[in-house]
Short mmCIF file of N, CA, C and O and ligand atoms in Angstrom, two decimals:
data_model
loop_
_atom_site.label_atom_id
_atom_site.label_comp_id
_atom_site.label_asym_id
_atom_site.label_seq_id
_atom_site.Cartn_x
_atom_site.Cartn_y
_atom_site.Cartn_z
N UNK H 1 124.40 -15.99 132.71
CA UNK H 1 125.70 -15.55 132.44
C UNK H 1 126.70 -16.14 133.44
O UNK H 1 126.47 -16.43 134.54
N UNK H 2 127.61 -16.86 132.91
CA UNK H 2 128.53 -17.57 133.76
C UNK H 2 129.83 -16.91 134.10
O UNK H 2 130.42 -17.36 135.14
N UNK H 3 129.99 -15.88 133.59
CA UNK H 3 131.17 -15.04 133.66
C UNK H 3 132.56 -15.43 133.04
O UNK H 3 133.44 -14.90 133.01
N UNK H 4 132.29 -16.71 132.11
CA UNK H 4 133.40 -17.14 131.38
C UNK H 4 133.26 -16.15 130.14
O UNK H 4 132.12 -16.16 129.55
N UNK H 5 134.39 -15.64 129.57
CA UNK H 5 134.30 -14.91 128.42
C UNK H 5 134.31 -15.69 127.04
O UNK H 5 133.75 -15.15 126.08
N UNK H 6 134.78 -16.84 126.93
CA UNK H 6 135.18 -17.33 125.48
C UNK H 6 133.91 -18.34 125.24
O UNK H 6 132.72 -18.36 125.83
N UNK H 7 134.25 -19.58 124.62
CA UNK H 7 133.28 -20.37 124.16
C UNK H 7 132.67 -21.42 124.80
O UNK H 7 132.47 -22.57 124.48
N UNK H 8 132.93 -21.29 126.30
CA UNK H 8 132.52 -22.53 127.15
C UNK H 8 131.20 -22.43 127.28
O UNK H 8 130.41 -21.43 127.49
N UNK H 9 130.46 -23.45 126.80
CA UNK H 9 129.04 -23.42 126.82
C UNK H 9 128.31 -23.31 128.12
O UNK H 9 129.03 -23.83 129.01
N UNK H 10 127.15 -22.76 128.21
CA UNK H 10 126.64 -22.53 129.45
C UNK H 10 126.26 -23.69 130.16
O UNK H 10 126.26 -24.10 131.22
N UNK H 11 126.11 -24.94 129.37
CA UNK H 11 125.53 -26.05 130.05
C UNK H 11 126.75 -27.09 130.38
O UNK H 11 126.54 -28.30 130.64
N UNK H 12 127.89 -26.49 130.02
CA UNK H 12 129.02 -27.35 130.51
C UNK H 12 129.42 -27.81 131.92
O UNK H 12 129.75 -26.85 132.43
N UNK H 13 129.29 -28.85 132.02
CA UNK H 13 129.78 -29.51 133.32
C UNK H 13 129.50 -28.70 134.52
O UNK H 13 129.03 -27.54 134.63
N UNK H 14 129.58 -29.43 135.44
CA UNK H 14 129.62 -28.96 137.01
C UNK H 14 128.42 -28.09 137.39
O UNK H 14 128.63 -26.92 137.56
N UNK H 15 127.21 -28.68 137.34
CA UNK H 15 126.15 -28.00 138.11
C UNK H 15 126.07 -28.65 139.25
O UNK H 15 125.63 -30.07 139.28
N UNK H 16 126.60 -28.32 140.35
CA UNK H 16 126.70 -29.13 141.67
C UNK H 16 125.46 -29.59 141.87
O UNK H 16 125.25 -30.67 142.68
N UNK H 17 124.37 -28.86 141.76
CA UNK H 17 123.02 -29.64 142.00
C UNK H 17 122.60 -30.84 141.31
O UNK H 17 122.33 -31.98 141.83
N UNK H 18 122.81 -30.78 140.04
CA UNK H 18 122.53 -31.95 139.24
C UNK H 18 123.55 -32.85 139.02
O UNK H 18 123.17 -34.05 138.87
N UNK H 19 124.63 -32.40 138.97
CA UNK H 19 125.82 -33.36 138.65
C UNK H 19 126.44 -33.82 139.97
O UNK H 19 127.21 -34.84 139.93
N UNK H 20 126.51 -33.16 140.88
CA UNK H 20 127.21 -33.63 142.27
C UNK H 20 128.56 -32.88 142.32
O UNK H 20 129.07 -32.61 141.17
N UNK H 21 129.22 -33.14 143.40
CA UNK H 21 130.44 -32.58 143.53
C UNK H 21 131.42 -33.56 142.99
O UNK H 21 131.47 -34.62 143.24
N UNK H 22 132.37 -33.15 141.99
CA UNK H 22 133.46 -34.11 141.43
C UNK H 22 134.00 -34.96 142.45
O UNK H 22 134.60 -34.38 143.46
N UNK H 23 133.93 -36.21 142.35
CA UNK H 23 134.82 -37.12 143.22
C UNK H 23 133.93 -37.53 144.32
O UNK H 23 134.30 -38.57 144.95
N UNK H 24 132.62 -37.15 144.46
CA UNK H 24 131.82 -37.63 145.41
C UNK H 24 130.65 -38.24 144.82
O UNK H 24 130.14 -37.50 144.20
N UNK H 25 130.64 -39.23 145.40
CA UNK H 25 129.56 -40.25 144.60
C UNK H 25 128.14 -39.99 145.09
O UNK H 25 128.18 -39.74 146.29
N UNK H 26 127.25 -39.77 144.31
CA UNK H 26 125.82 -39.72 144.63
C UNK H 26 125.19 -41.07 144.57
O UNK H 26 125.73 -41.96 144.28
N UNK H 27 124.06 -41.04 145.14
CA UNK H 27 123.44 -42.63 145.21
C UNK H 27 123.34 -43.10 143.95
O UNK H 27 123.22 -42.61 142.96
N UNK H 28 123.54 -44.38 143.81
CA UNK H 28 123.83 -45.08 142.39
C UNK H 28 122.71 -44.95 141.61
O UNK H 28 123.14 -44.55 140.40
N UNK H 29 121.45 -44.96 142.04
CA UNK H 29 120.56 -44.68 140.76
C UNK H 29 120.38 -43.29 140.31
O UNK H 29 120.20 -43.17 138.98
N UNK H 30 121.06 -42.22 140.96
CA UNK H 30 121.09 -40.88 140.48
C UNK H 30 122.01 -40.85 139.44
O UNK H 30 121.93 -40.17 138.31
N UNK H 31 123.28 -41.60 139.53
CA UNK H 31 124.63 -41.57 138.73
C UNK H 31 124.12 -42.19 137.27
O UNK H 31 124.34 -41.98 136.23
N UNK H 32 123.65 -43.55 137.64
CA UNK H 32 123.63 -44.52 136.50
C UNK H 32 122.58 -44.04 135.50
O UNK H 32 122.93 -44.41 134.24
N UNK H 33 121.61 -43.41 135.90
CA UNK H 33 120.35 -43.33 134.79
C UNK H 33 120.57 -42.11 133.89
O UNK H 33 119.84 -41.78 133.16
N UNK H 34 121.40 -41.18 134.25
CA UNK H 34 121.46 -40.02 133.54
C UNK H 34 122.67 -40.17 132.42
O UNK H 34 123.75 -40.72 132.74
N UNK H 35 122.24 -39.38 131.25
CA UNK H 35 123.51 -39.52 130.18
C UNK H 35 124.63 -38.85 130.66
O UNK H 35 125.79 -39.14 130.05
N UNK H 36 124.57 -37.99 131.46
CA UNK H 36 125.68 -37.19 132.14
C UNK H 36 126.24 -37.59 133.46
O UNK H 36 126.93 -36.80 134.01
N UNK H 37 125.85 -38.71 133.80
CA UNK H 37 126.07 -39.14 135.07
C UNK H 37 127.69 -39.08 135.26
O UNK H 37 128.10 -38.91 136.35
N UNK H 38 128.39 -39.52 134.32
CA UNK H 38 129.85 -39.78 134.35
C UNK H 38 130.51 -38.32 134.62
O UNK H 38 131.55 -38.23 135.04
N UNK H 39 129.70 -37.27 134.39
CA UNK H 39 130.24 -35.85 134.60
C UNK H 39 130.85 -35.84 136.18
O UNK H 39 131.46 -34.79 136.33
N UNK H 40 130.02 -36.45 136.80
CA UNK H 40 130.22 -36.39 138.29
C UNK H 40 131.87 -36.71 138.52
O UNK H 40 132.38 -36.09 139.77
N UNK H 41 132.30 -37.47 137.79
CA UNK H 41 133.75 -37.74 137.96
C UNK H 41 134.76 -37.09 137.00
O UNK H 41 135.98 -37.48 136.97
N UNK H 42 134.13 -36.21 136.35
CA UNK H 42 135.02 -35.68 135.39
C UNK H 42 136.19 -34.69 136.05
O UNK H 42 135.96 -33.81 136.97
N UNK H 43 137.37 -35.05 135.58
CA UNK H 43 138.44 -34.35 136.15
C UNK H 43 138.63 -32.86 136.00
O UNK H 43 138.89 -32.06 136.47
N UNK H 44 138.05 -32.64 134.49
CA UNK H 44 138.10 -31.27 134.19
C UNK H 44 137.06 -30.40 135.06
O UNK H 44 137.39 -29.18 135.01
N UNK H 45 136.12 -30.92 135.89
CA UNK H 45 135.12 -30.27 136.42
C UNK H 45 135.96 -29.41 137.51
O UNK H 45 135.50 -28.50 138.09
N UNK H 46 137.27 -30.02 137.91
CA UNK H 46 137.88 -29.29 138.86
C UNK H 46 139.01 -28.27 138.45
O UNK H 46 139.83 -27.87 139.29
N UNK H 47 138.96 -28.16 137.10
CA UNK H 47 140.17 -27.44 136.47
C UNK H 47 139.47 -25.97 135.82
O UNK H 47 138.21 -25.85 135.83
N UNK H 48 140.07 -25.50 135.18
CA UNK H 48 139.68 -24.09 134.47
C UNK H 48 138.90 -24.53 133.01
O UNK H 48 139.66 -25.21 132.11
N UNK H 49 137.79 -24.35 132.86
CA UNK H 49 136.93 -24.94 131.67
C UNK H 49 137.67 -24.17 130.51
O UNK H 49 137.54 -24.74 129.31
N UNK H 50 138.16 -22.90 130.56
CA UNK H 50 138.81 -22.33 129.36
C UNK H 50 139.84 -23.21 128.68
O UNK H 50 139.97 -23.05 127.54
N UNK H 51 140.52 -23.99 129.41
CA UNK H 51 141.42 -24.94 129.07
C UNK H 51 140.94 -25.74 127.90
O UNK H 51 141.54 -26.35 126.93
N UNK H 52 139.63 -26.04 127.87
CA UNK H 52 138.81 -27.23 127.28
C UNK H 52 138.31 -26.34 126.03
O UNK H 52 137.64 -27.24 125.07
N UNK H 53 138.06 -25.14 126.24
CA UNK H 53 137.41 -24.42 125.14
C UNK H 53 138.30 -23.51 124.61
O UNK H 53 138.06 -22.36 124.86
N UNK H 54 139.43 -23.69 124.16
CA UNK H 54 140.37 -22.41 124.00
C UNK H 54 139.92 -21.79 122.75
O UNK H 54 139.19 -22.20 121.95
N UNK H 55 140.23 -20.55 122.58
CA UNK H 55 139.99 -19.68 121.40
C UNK H 55 140.72 -20.42 120.10
O UNK H 55 141.61 -21.13 120.41
N UNK H 56 140.26 -19.81 119.08
CA UNK H 56 140.80 -20.42 117.89
C UNK H 56 142.47 -20.39 117.87
O UNK H 56 142.84 -19.28 118.05
N UNK H 57 142.96 -21.38 117.70
CA UNK H 57 144.41 -21.49 117.46
C UNK H 57 145.15 -21.69 118.91
O UNK H 57 146.25 -21.66 119.01
N UNK H 58 144.42 -21.48 119.96
CA UNK H 58 144.77 -21.77 121.39
C UNK H 58 145.32 -23.18 121.68
O UNK H 58 144.93 -24.12 120.85
N UNK H 59 146.09 -23.22 122.63
CA UNK H 59 146.83 -24.61 122.85
C UNK H 59 145.71 -25.47 123.68
O UNK H 59 144.96 -25.01 124.57
N UNK H 60 145.82 -26.77 123.07
CA UNK H 60 144.74 -27.79 123.73
C UNK H 60 145.63 -28.65 124.76
O UNK H 60 144.98 -29.58 125.28
N UNK H 61 146.94 -28.49 124.86
CA UNK H 61 147.99 -29.32 125.59
C UNK H 61 147.54 -29.60 126.93
O UNK H 61 147.42 -30.88 127.61
N UNK H 62 147.39 -28.63 127.84
CA UNK H 62 146.72 -28.72 129.07
C UNK H 62 145.55 -29.47 129.36
O UNK H 62 145.58 -30.46 130.01
N UNK H 63 144.71 -29.25 128.59
CA UNK H 63 143.40 -29.79 128.52
C UNK H 63 143.63 -31.46 128.20
O UNK H 63 143.20 -32.32 129.00
N UNK H 64 144.32 -31.85 127.11
CA UNK H 64 144.44 -33.14 126.80
C UNK H 64 145.48 -33.77 127.80
O UNK H 64 145.17 -35.03 128.16
N UNK H 65 146.07 -33.05 128.57
CA UNK H 65 147.08 -33.90 129.54
C UNK H 65 146.21 -34.25 130.82
O UNK H 65 146.16 -35.27 131.37
N UNK H 66 145.23 -33.27 131.06
CA UNK H 66 144.23 -33.76 132.34
C UNK H 66 143.54 -34.77 131.78
O UNK H 66 143.15 -35.50 132.70
N UNK H 67 142.87 -34.88 130.48
CA UNK H 67 142.11 -36.13 130.01
C UNK H 67 142.98 -37.41 130.16
O UNK H 67 142.20 -38.35 130.56
N UNK H 68 144.13 -37.35 130.15
CA UNK H 68 144.90 -38.56 130.29
C UNK H 68 144.81 -39.14 131.62
O UNK H 68 144.86 -40.57 131.79
N UNK H 69 144.39 -38.38 132.70
CA UNK H 69 144.46 -38.94 133.78
C UNK H 69 142.98 -39.19 134.36
O UNK H 69 142.74 -39.38 135.54
N UNK H 70 142.04 -38.79 133.47
CA UNK H 70 140.48 -38.93 133.78
C UNK H 70 139.92 -40.20 133.88
O UNK H 70 140.12 -40.92 132.87
N UNK H 71 139.16 -40.63 134.85
CA UNK H 71 138.55 -41.92 135.11
C UNK H 71 137.40 -41.94 134.18
O UNK H 71 137.07 -43.32 133.73
N UNK H 72 136.88 -40.96 133.60
CA UNK H 72 135.53 -41.31 132.68
C UNK H 72 135.98 -40.82 131.17
O UNK H 72 135.03 -40.37 130.57
N UNK H 73 137.21 -40.88 130.86
CA UNK H 73 137.59 -40.30 129.50
C UNK H 73 136.73 -41.11 128.53
O UNK H 73 136.12 -40.61 127.57
N UNK H 74 136.66 -42.68 128.77
CA UNK H 74 135.92 -43.25 127.81
C UNK H 74 134.39 -42.78 127.51
O UNK H 74 133.85 -42.64 126.31
N UNK H 75 133.90 -42.65 128.72
CA UNK H 75 132.32 -42.11 128.56
C UNK H 75 132.40 -40.83 128.09
O UNK H 75 131.58 -40.58 127.28
N UNK H 76 133.12 -40.01 128.32
CA UNK H 76 133.42 -38.63 127.96
C UNK H 76 133.32 -38.73 126.27
O UNK H 76 132.64 -37.82 125.63
N UNK H 77 134.32 -39.47 125.69
CA UNK H 77 134.42 -39.30 124.47
C UNK H 77 133.24 -39.97 123.69
O UNK H 77 132.76 -39.50 122.62
N UNK H 78 132.71 -40.99 124.22
CA UNK H 78 131.52 -41.82 123.70
C UNK H 78 130.36 -40.65 123.61
O UNK H 78 129.56 -40.61 122.55
N UNK H 79 130.18 -40.08 124.70
CA UNK H 79 129.17 -39.12 124.81
C UNK H 79 129.35 -37.99 123.76
O UNK H 79 128.42 -37.47 123.12
N UNK H 80 130.74 -37.48 123.59
CA UNK H 80 130.65 -36.26 122.55
C UNK H 80 130.65 -36.92 121.08
O UNK H 80 130.11 -36.25 120.27
N UNK H 81 131.05 -38.01 120.93
CA UNK H 81 130.66 -38.65 119.58
C UNK H 81 129.27 -38.97 119.26
O UNK H 81 128.77 -38.55 118.24
N UNK H 82 128.67 -39.43 120.21
CA UNK H 82 127.08 -39.60 120.06
C UNK H 82 126.45 -38.56 119.87
O UNK H 82 125.59 -38.37 119.06
N UNK H 83 126.96 -37.33 120.53
CA UNK H 83 126.03 -36.13 120.54
C UNK H 83 126.63 -35.10 119.57
O UNK H 83 126.05 -34.06 119.55
N UNK H 84 127.66 -35.64 118.65
CA UNK H 84 128.11 -34.62 117.79
C UNK H 84 128.64 -33.09 118.34
O UNK H 84 128.38 -32.31 117.97
N UNK H 85 129.45 -33.42 119.49
CA UNK H 85 129.73 -32.17 120.23
C UNK H 85 130.80 -31.68 119.39
O UNK H 85 131.83 -32.18 118.80
N UNK H 86 130.51 -30.26 118.96
CA UNK H 86 131.50 -29.74 118.05
C UNK H 86 132.62 -28.86 118.38
O UNK H 86 133.65 -28.78 118.04
N UNK H 87 132.47 -28.67 119.71
CA UNK H 87 133.51 -27.47 120.21
C UNK H 87 134.25 -28.25 121.49
O UNK H 87 133.55 -28.97 122.34
N UNK H 88 135.33 -27.90 121.76
CA UNK H 88 136.17 -28.22 122.99
C UNK H 88 136.80 -29.72 122.83
O UNK H 88 136.68 -30.49 121.95
N UNK H 89 137.60 -29.87 123.91
CA UNK H 89 138.15 -30.98 124.19
C UNK H 89 137.27 -32.14 124.82
O UNK H 89 136.72 -31.72 125.95
N UNK H 90 136.95 -33.14 124.42
CA UNK H 90 136.24 -34.25 125.01
C UNK H 90 137.10 -35.61 124.91
O UNK H 90 137.49 -35.91 123.90
N UNK H 91 137.06 -36.29 126.08
CA UNK H 91 137.78 -37.51 125.94
C UNK H 91 139.28 -37.45 125.55
O UNK H 91 139.71 -38.40 125.05
N UNK H 92 139.70 -36.23 125.76
CA UNK H 92 141.25 -36.05 125.16
C UNK H 92 141.47 -35.78 123.83
O UNK H 92 142.63 -35.75 123.27
N UNK H 93 140.38 -35.54 122.98
CA UNK H 93 140.39 -35.35 121.57
C UNK H 93 139.76 -34.11 121.27
O UNK H 93 138.84 -33.55 121.85
N UNK H 94 140.54 -33.35 120.46
CA UNK H 94 139.93 -32.11 119.66
C UNK H 94 138.70 -32.56 118.68
O UNK H 94 138.41 -33.59 118.34
N UNK H 95 138.08 -31.40 118.48
CA UNK H 95 137.02 -31.50 117.26
C UNK H 95 137.47 -32.32 115.97
O UNK H 95 136.95 -33.22 115.67
N UNK H 96 138.69 -31.77 115.58
CA UNK H 96 139.18 -32.45 114.34
C UNK H 96 139.46 -33.94 114.72
O UNK H 96 139.35 -34.89 113.77
N UNK H 97 140.11 -34.15 115.81
CA UNK H 97 140.47 -35.72 116.16
C UNK H 97 139.19 -36.43 116.23
O UNK H 97 139.29 -37.63 115.92
N UNK H 98 138.19 -35.95 116.69
CA UNK H 98 137.08 -36.64 116.96
C UNK H 98 136.23 -37.03 115.49
O UNK H 98 135.78 -38.05 115.31
N UNK H 99 136.61 -35.97 114.64
CA UNK H 99 135.81 -36.16 113.12
C UNK H 99 136.48 -37.36 112.65
O UNK H 99 136.01 -38.31 112.08
N UNK H 100 137.95 -37.57 113.05
CA UNK H 100 138.59 -38.55 112.33
C UNK H 100 138.07 -39.77 112.90
O UNK H 100 137.87 -40.90 111.99
N UNK H 101 138.00 -39.93 114.25
CA UNK H 101 137.57 -41.05 114.72
C UNK H 101 136.12 -41.47 114.25
O UNK H 101 135.96 -42.75 113.94
N UNK H 102 135.31 -40.64 113.86
CA UNK H 102 133.93 -40.82 113.37
C UNK H 102 133.95 -41.54 112.05
O UNK H 102 133.47 -42.34 111.67
N UNK H 103 135.02 -40.87 111.22
CA UNK H 103 135.20 -41.39 109.83
C UNK H 103 135.63 -42.77 109.81
O UNK H 103 135.10 -43.57 109.02
N UNK H 104 136.33 -43.20 110.90
CA UNK H 104 136.99 -44.42 110.81
C UNK H 104 135.80 -45.43 111.25
O UNK H 104 136.05 -46.84 111.01
N UNK H 105 135.06 -44.97 112.09
CA UNK H 105 133.95 -45.84 112.68
C UNK H 105 133.18 -46.39 111.53
O UNK H 105 132.68 -45.90 110.50
S1 SF4 D 201 138.10 -36.89 129.49
FE1 SF4 D 201 138.81 -34.90 129.67
S2 SF4 D 201 137.19 -33.54 128.92
FE2 SF4 D 201 136.35 -35.59 129.46
S3 SF4 D 201 135.64 -35.66 131.65
FE3 SF4 D 201 137.85 -36.15 131.52
S4 SF4 D 201 138.90 -34.61 131.75
FE4 SF4 D 201 136.99 -33.80 131.34
#
């Protein structure tokens, strides 16, 4: 139980043990070899996860604004597209926007 009330997945971001503290680099081999290594630099890890998984009809503006300043935006989007992430904002795009990107690919 995470204490978050809405649709924030249990495994979403910021397990300080596995992912490291945002902005603090871990040894190179630990980072590079994991599919989620980029999450160590995820800007959203320092913010409110609720913004990234809004209730239906809720605003995604704040989350998207954070994404525009995020260093790992490309990796994040790529990961979401590859893993068919259905919910939430990833790489600055909503689920619907990601579906569009996929169709174009
Ligand atoms: S691009 Fe957005 S959702 Fe992805 S890691 Fe960065 S802040 Fe988080």
